[in-house]
Amino acid sequence: MMGKRRKWLPCLFLFISLIVAGCSSDETGGEENGGEAKGENAEEQVLNIANDQEPAGLDPHKTPAHSSIRIYSQIYEGLLTFDENMEVKGQLATDWEQPDDTSYVFHLVEGVKFHNGREMNADDVVYSFERILNEETASHIASYFSNVEKVEAEDDYTVKFTLSEPDATFLSYLTNASAVVVPKEVVEENEDLQQTAVGTGPFKLEEWVPDNHVTLVKNEDYYIDDQPKLDEVVYNTMKEESSRLSAIRTGEVDLTTLSAKSASLLQDQDGVNIMDYQSLEYSYVGFNVDKEPFNNEKVRQALSLATDRQSIAEIVWDGDAVVSGPVAPSMGDWAIDVSKEELYQRNLDKAKELLAEAGYPDGFKTVITTASTYPDMVDTAQLLQQQWKEIGVQAEINQIEWGEYIDTWSNTSADVLVGRNGSGTDPDRSLNYFFNTEGSANVWNFSNEDYDNLVEKGRKTLDKTERKEIYAQAQEQIINLSPNLFLVSPMNYVAVRDSVEGFTPYPHNGEEIVEVYKK
Amino acid sequence: MYAYIVRRLLMLVPVLFGVSVFIFVIMRIVPGDVAMTILGTDATPESLRQLREDFGLNLPIYQQYFEWMAGVLTGDFGESMRTGKEVLPDILNRFKLTFELTLISAVISWVIAIPLGIIAAIKRNSKADFGVRLISLLGVSVPNFALATVLILVLALFFSYSPPVGYVGFFADPATNLQIMILPSIVLGTAMAGAVMRMTRSSILEVLRQDFIRTIRAKGARERVVIFQHALRNAMIPILTIIGMQIGTLLGGTVIIEQIFSLPGLGQLVLTAITQRDFTVVQGAVLFIAFVFVLINLLVDLLYSYLDPRITYK
């Protein structure tokens, strides 16, 4: 009996080991490619980038995650793009004209090939925008093009867009990394483009190994001569900042984004350059303006006066952030100079006065909700808690995880929410989209008729100077009405090995690598 | 014995059914919406509605469950809501890494823990014993994320070394694979070793006090024979229990260590899926982990009878 028992147990172990070994051998094919992707050939120009999140999918029309955008924006191209000064320029369109206020005609670059070898033409542009606007696609950028009535191919290289009303945002939204041209046959074959990628861009998708890396290789048929210079780009998923930090120190990766605190740790590191640029983001406090006491404008203004934005910049962001209004300062002259705004001058007496006028002479109790996922948001909430205490507002902090936070944000189920917003590439985004009564992202229940009229007029005004004036007024108004308190816009940091040449990050594009090469 | 194994395997059915209902309901109760986390601030009511419909979230919850279960029973765990990847192949693929990590960590912990535990027991209250107890206390109490971060930073700062970036499978490139796996395995192995060391020490001490050991010694057996052939074997049962639990836990994914060392294992999969409310992935992975855990427990139970023939299962 005993002997028998002893014999079958090792057999069981052997059996399990064999199953596991059998499973493991399946993966060799894929991972051998992975091994090569690391660039064993010394001649090859391979750029290793650390990606702080795993891409959520590669369909440009469906995936707004930054970890995805940074990859698919190297694979796909749109009609237009921004130059380094954030001026619109052609990408797949050579030029364009505007026969009247509501139509745009684009002339396409000829001879552009998709990565599957087929030539891109006007029908592809029409298909791509129809796909974006099709409700079934559930595209995150559908709202940007809600004014588009018709997209037609006039000939193989000419596309006409007809809008329902004049829309000054149209061209700048066409530069969006998601407003790109995709081939119909690939979408139809795969149902969507989450797992595959066929664009016209400088790099082609080679492989994606989940939670490990995405490898892109040079598009040899790229229509711009001498671009790209790299043979291969590898995006390594490295969620932990300390791992990214040590990998850039030792040269395991060539490029990584970093927090301000880590950037200062790398300041004196040989072989690593730190580059910074002003981001298009700003931090904010949002109020549910339907709820007491935040339905009272004076309470919100009092909290604005009690907020010391400069100390938030200094403590939360180590001084590497600038005080911001609703339009981030990196948007250039679209943004107003907020430093002179009355509500930005910390004044506790005035704040107390306003609170008393609103019927809260002794302050009140509230809860600040924020996402535990982002330390800067938690730090900001803690500073606000201290600062507001000085006018008698007793705040508790409620930290929630990201999935719940997004839910809380969209359902306005918190009275006070600390968060961060992207300014977008057009002021319409931060002013209309977030604060118009009908704005898709107006989760604050905020509504003001004058303001609505102003931002709607801004959207329809095609004259740039006039438009700027309108948005300057709108910014003043929204700062005074304070449905949100706009705090600071942080710097972004990129650490780059000194073997990398030709890399310059911009606010609207932190990762332009088409001209990058390695020494 | 075989009847026992079959019975235990049959018991998997109600356990997994319970787990599946529990995780299915929990995922739908917690606040958070996969459509919203995918679309973010760009969401419009239409696109949210469309996405929820695509995922079948508009159906009544029991119908969602039955549809999912019908798939699971035929080996189709569905597709990730976020990435569209098939869930089961993804889980199995990541399990290979987690399995390797667990195996190496376990071996490291046994190599450290069992000899040291024995030494501590034999030389009770000596300096060596105190040393071992201190080490095991450290192993148990230093959080592994702290040890991992310190290890990474020290190696990078003082030795300009960081493990190769990007996981490569053992069979594709053993040398690179081991370079990648060794640091996380050391971190996990030392943490496991702490508990195993303590258990080895106390269990051997207990056995050494028993009459049969005195009899064996009286018969003139050498101390080495007493310890390794008699005491250790009899002391193994509680040690095995601890090891079994540790391995079961590790096979369920070592979230923090995988995250710190950028390893695409089961833990990362589950964590990402939970934060993004990717229901199908969380459900599939939890079910799989429960399955593995139950199997490991069964294996440990069977090993008991191997080590101690007095334990029999009918």
Coordinates of C-alpha atoms in Angstrom, one line a residue, chain B residues 66-194:
Chain B
F66 CA -25.9 32.7 -17.4
E67 CA -24.4 33.9 -20.7
W68 CA -21.0 34.2 -19.1
M69 CA -21.3 30.8 -17.4
A70 CA -22.5 29.2 -20.6
G71 CA -19.3 30.4 -22.2
V72 CA -17.1 29.4 -19.2
L73 CA -18.5 25.8 -19.3
T74 CA -17.4 25.5 -22.9
G75 CA -14.0 26.9 -22.2
D76 CA -14.8 30.4 -23.5
F77 CA -14.1 33.0 -20.8
G78 CA -15.1 35.8 -23.0
E79 CA -13.1 38.8 -24.2
S80 CA -11.6 41.6 -22.2
M81 CA -14.0 44.6 -22.3
R82 CA -11.1 47.0 -22.5
T83 CA -8.6 45.4 -24.9
G84 CA -10.9 42.8 -26.8
K85 CA -8.3 40.1 -26.0
E86 CA -9.6 36.6 -25.2
V87 CA -9.5 36.1 -21.5
L88 CA -8.5 32.5 -21.0
P89 CA -5.4 32.4 -23.2
D90 CA -4.3 35.6 -21.6
I91 CA -4.7 34.1 -18.1
L92 CA -2.8 30.9 -19.0
N93 CA 0.0 32.9 -20.7
R94 CA 0.5 35.0 -17.6
F95 CA 0.1 32.1 -15.3
K96 CA 3.4 30.7 -16.8
L97 CA 5.3 33.6 -15.5
T98 CA 3.6 33.6 -12.1
F99 CA 4.2 29.8 -11.8
E100 CA 7.9 30.3 -12.6
L101 CA 8.2 33.1 -10.1
T102 CA 6.5 31.0 -7.4
L103 CA 8.7 28.0 -8.1
I104 CA 12.0 30.0 -8.0
S105 CA 10.9 31.9 -4.9
A106 CA 9.8 28.7 -3.2
V107 CA 13.1 27.0 -3.9
I108 CA 15.0 30.0 -2.6
S109 CA 13.0 30.1 0.5
W110 CA 13.5 26.3 1.2
V111 CA 17.2 26.6 0.6
I112 CA 17.4 29.4 3.1
A113 CA 14.8 28.4 5.6
I114 CA 14.9 24.7 6.2
P115 CA 18.7 24.4 6.9
L116 CA 18.6 27.5 9.1
G117 CA 15.5 26.3 10.9
I118 CA 17.1 23.0 11.7
I119 CA 20.3 24.7 12.9
A120 CA 18.3 26.9 15.1
A121 CA 16.4 24.0 16.6
I122 CA 19.5 21.9 17.2
K123 CA 21.4 24.7 18.7
R124 CA 18.5 26.1 20.7
N125 CA 19.2 29.4 22.6
S126 CA 22.7 29.7 21.1
K127 CA 23.9 32.7 19.1
A128 CA 23.1 30.9 15.9
D129 CA 19.5 30.4 17.1
F130 CA 19.1 34.0 17.9
G131 CA 20.6 35.0 14.6
V132 CA 18.2 32.7 12.7
R133 CA 15.3 34.0 14.7
L134 CA 16.3 37.6 14.0
I135 CA 16.5 36.8 10.3
S136 CA 13.2 35.1 10.2
L137 CA 11.6 38.0 12.1
L138 CA 13.0 40.4 9.5
G139 CA 11.8 38.2 6.7
V140 CA 8.3 38.2 8.1
S141 CA 8.1 41.8 9.0
V142 CA 9.9 43.7 6.2
P143 CA 7.3 44.4 3.6
N144 CA 8.3 43.0 0.3
F145 CA 7.6 46.2 -1.7
A146 CA 10.1 48.0 0.6
L147 CA 12.8 45.4 0.1
A148 CA 12.1 45.3 -3.7
T149 CA 12.4 49.1 -4.0
V150 CA 15.6 49.2 -1.9
L151 CA 17.1 46.4 -3.9
I152 CA 16.3 48.1 -7.3
L153 CA 17.7 51.4 -6.1
V154 CA 20.8 50.1 -4.5
L155 CA 21.7 48.0 -7.5
A156 CA 21.2 50.9 -9.8
L157 CA 22.9 53.5 -7.7
F158 CA 25.9 51.6 -6.5
F159 CA 26.4 48.9 -9.1
S160 CA 24.8 50.6 -12.1
Y161 CA 22.8 47.4 -12.7
S162 CA 19.2 47.0 -13.4
P163 CA 17.5 43.9 -14.6
P164 CA 16.9 43.6 -18.4
V165 CA 13.7 45.4 -19.5
G166 CA 10.9 43.4 -21.0
Y167 CA 10.0 39.9 -19.9
V168 CA 11.3 37.0 -21.9
G169 CA 10.1 33.5 -21.4
F170 CA 12.5 30.8 -19.9
F171 CA 12.4 28.7 -23.0
A172 CA 13.1 31.6 -25.3
D173 CA 16.1 32.9 -23.5
P174 CA 17.0 31.2 -20.2
A175 CA 19.8 33.5 -19.3
T176 CA 17.9 36.7 -19.7
N177 CA 14.8 35.1 -18.2
L178 CA 16.7 34.2 -15.0
Q179 CA 18.3 37.7 -14.8
I180 CA 14.8 39.1 -14.9
M181 CA 13.3 36.6 -12.4
I182 CA 16.0 36.4 -9.9
L183 CA 15.5 39.8 -8.1
P184 CA 11.7 39.4 -7.6
S185 CA 12.3 35.8 -6.6
I186 CA 14.8 36.8 -3.9
V187 CA 12.4 39.3 -2.5
L188 CA 9.5 36.9 -2.4
G189 CA 11.8 34.0 -1.3
T190 CA 13.2 35.8 1.7
A191 CA 9.7 36.9 2.8
M192 CA 8.5 33.3 2.5
A193 CA 11.6 32.0 4.2
G194 CA 10.9 33.9 7.4

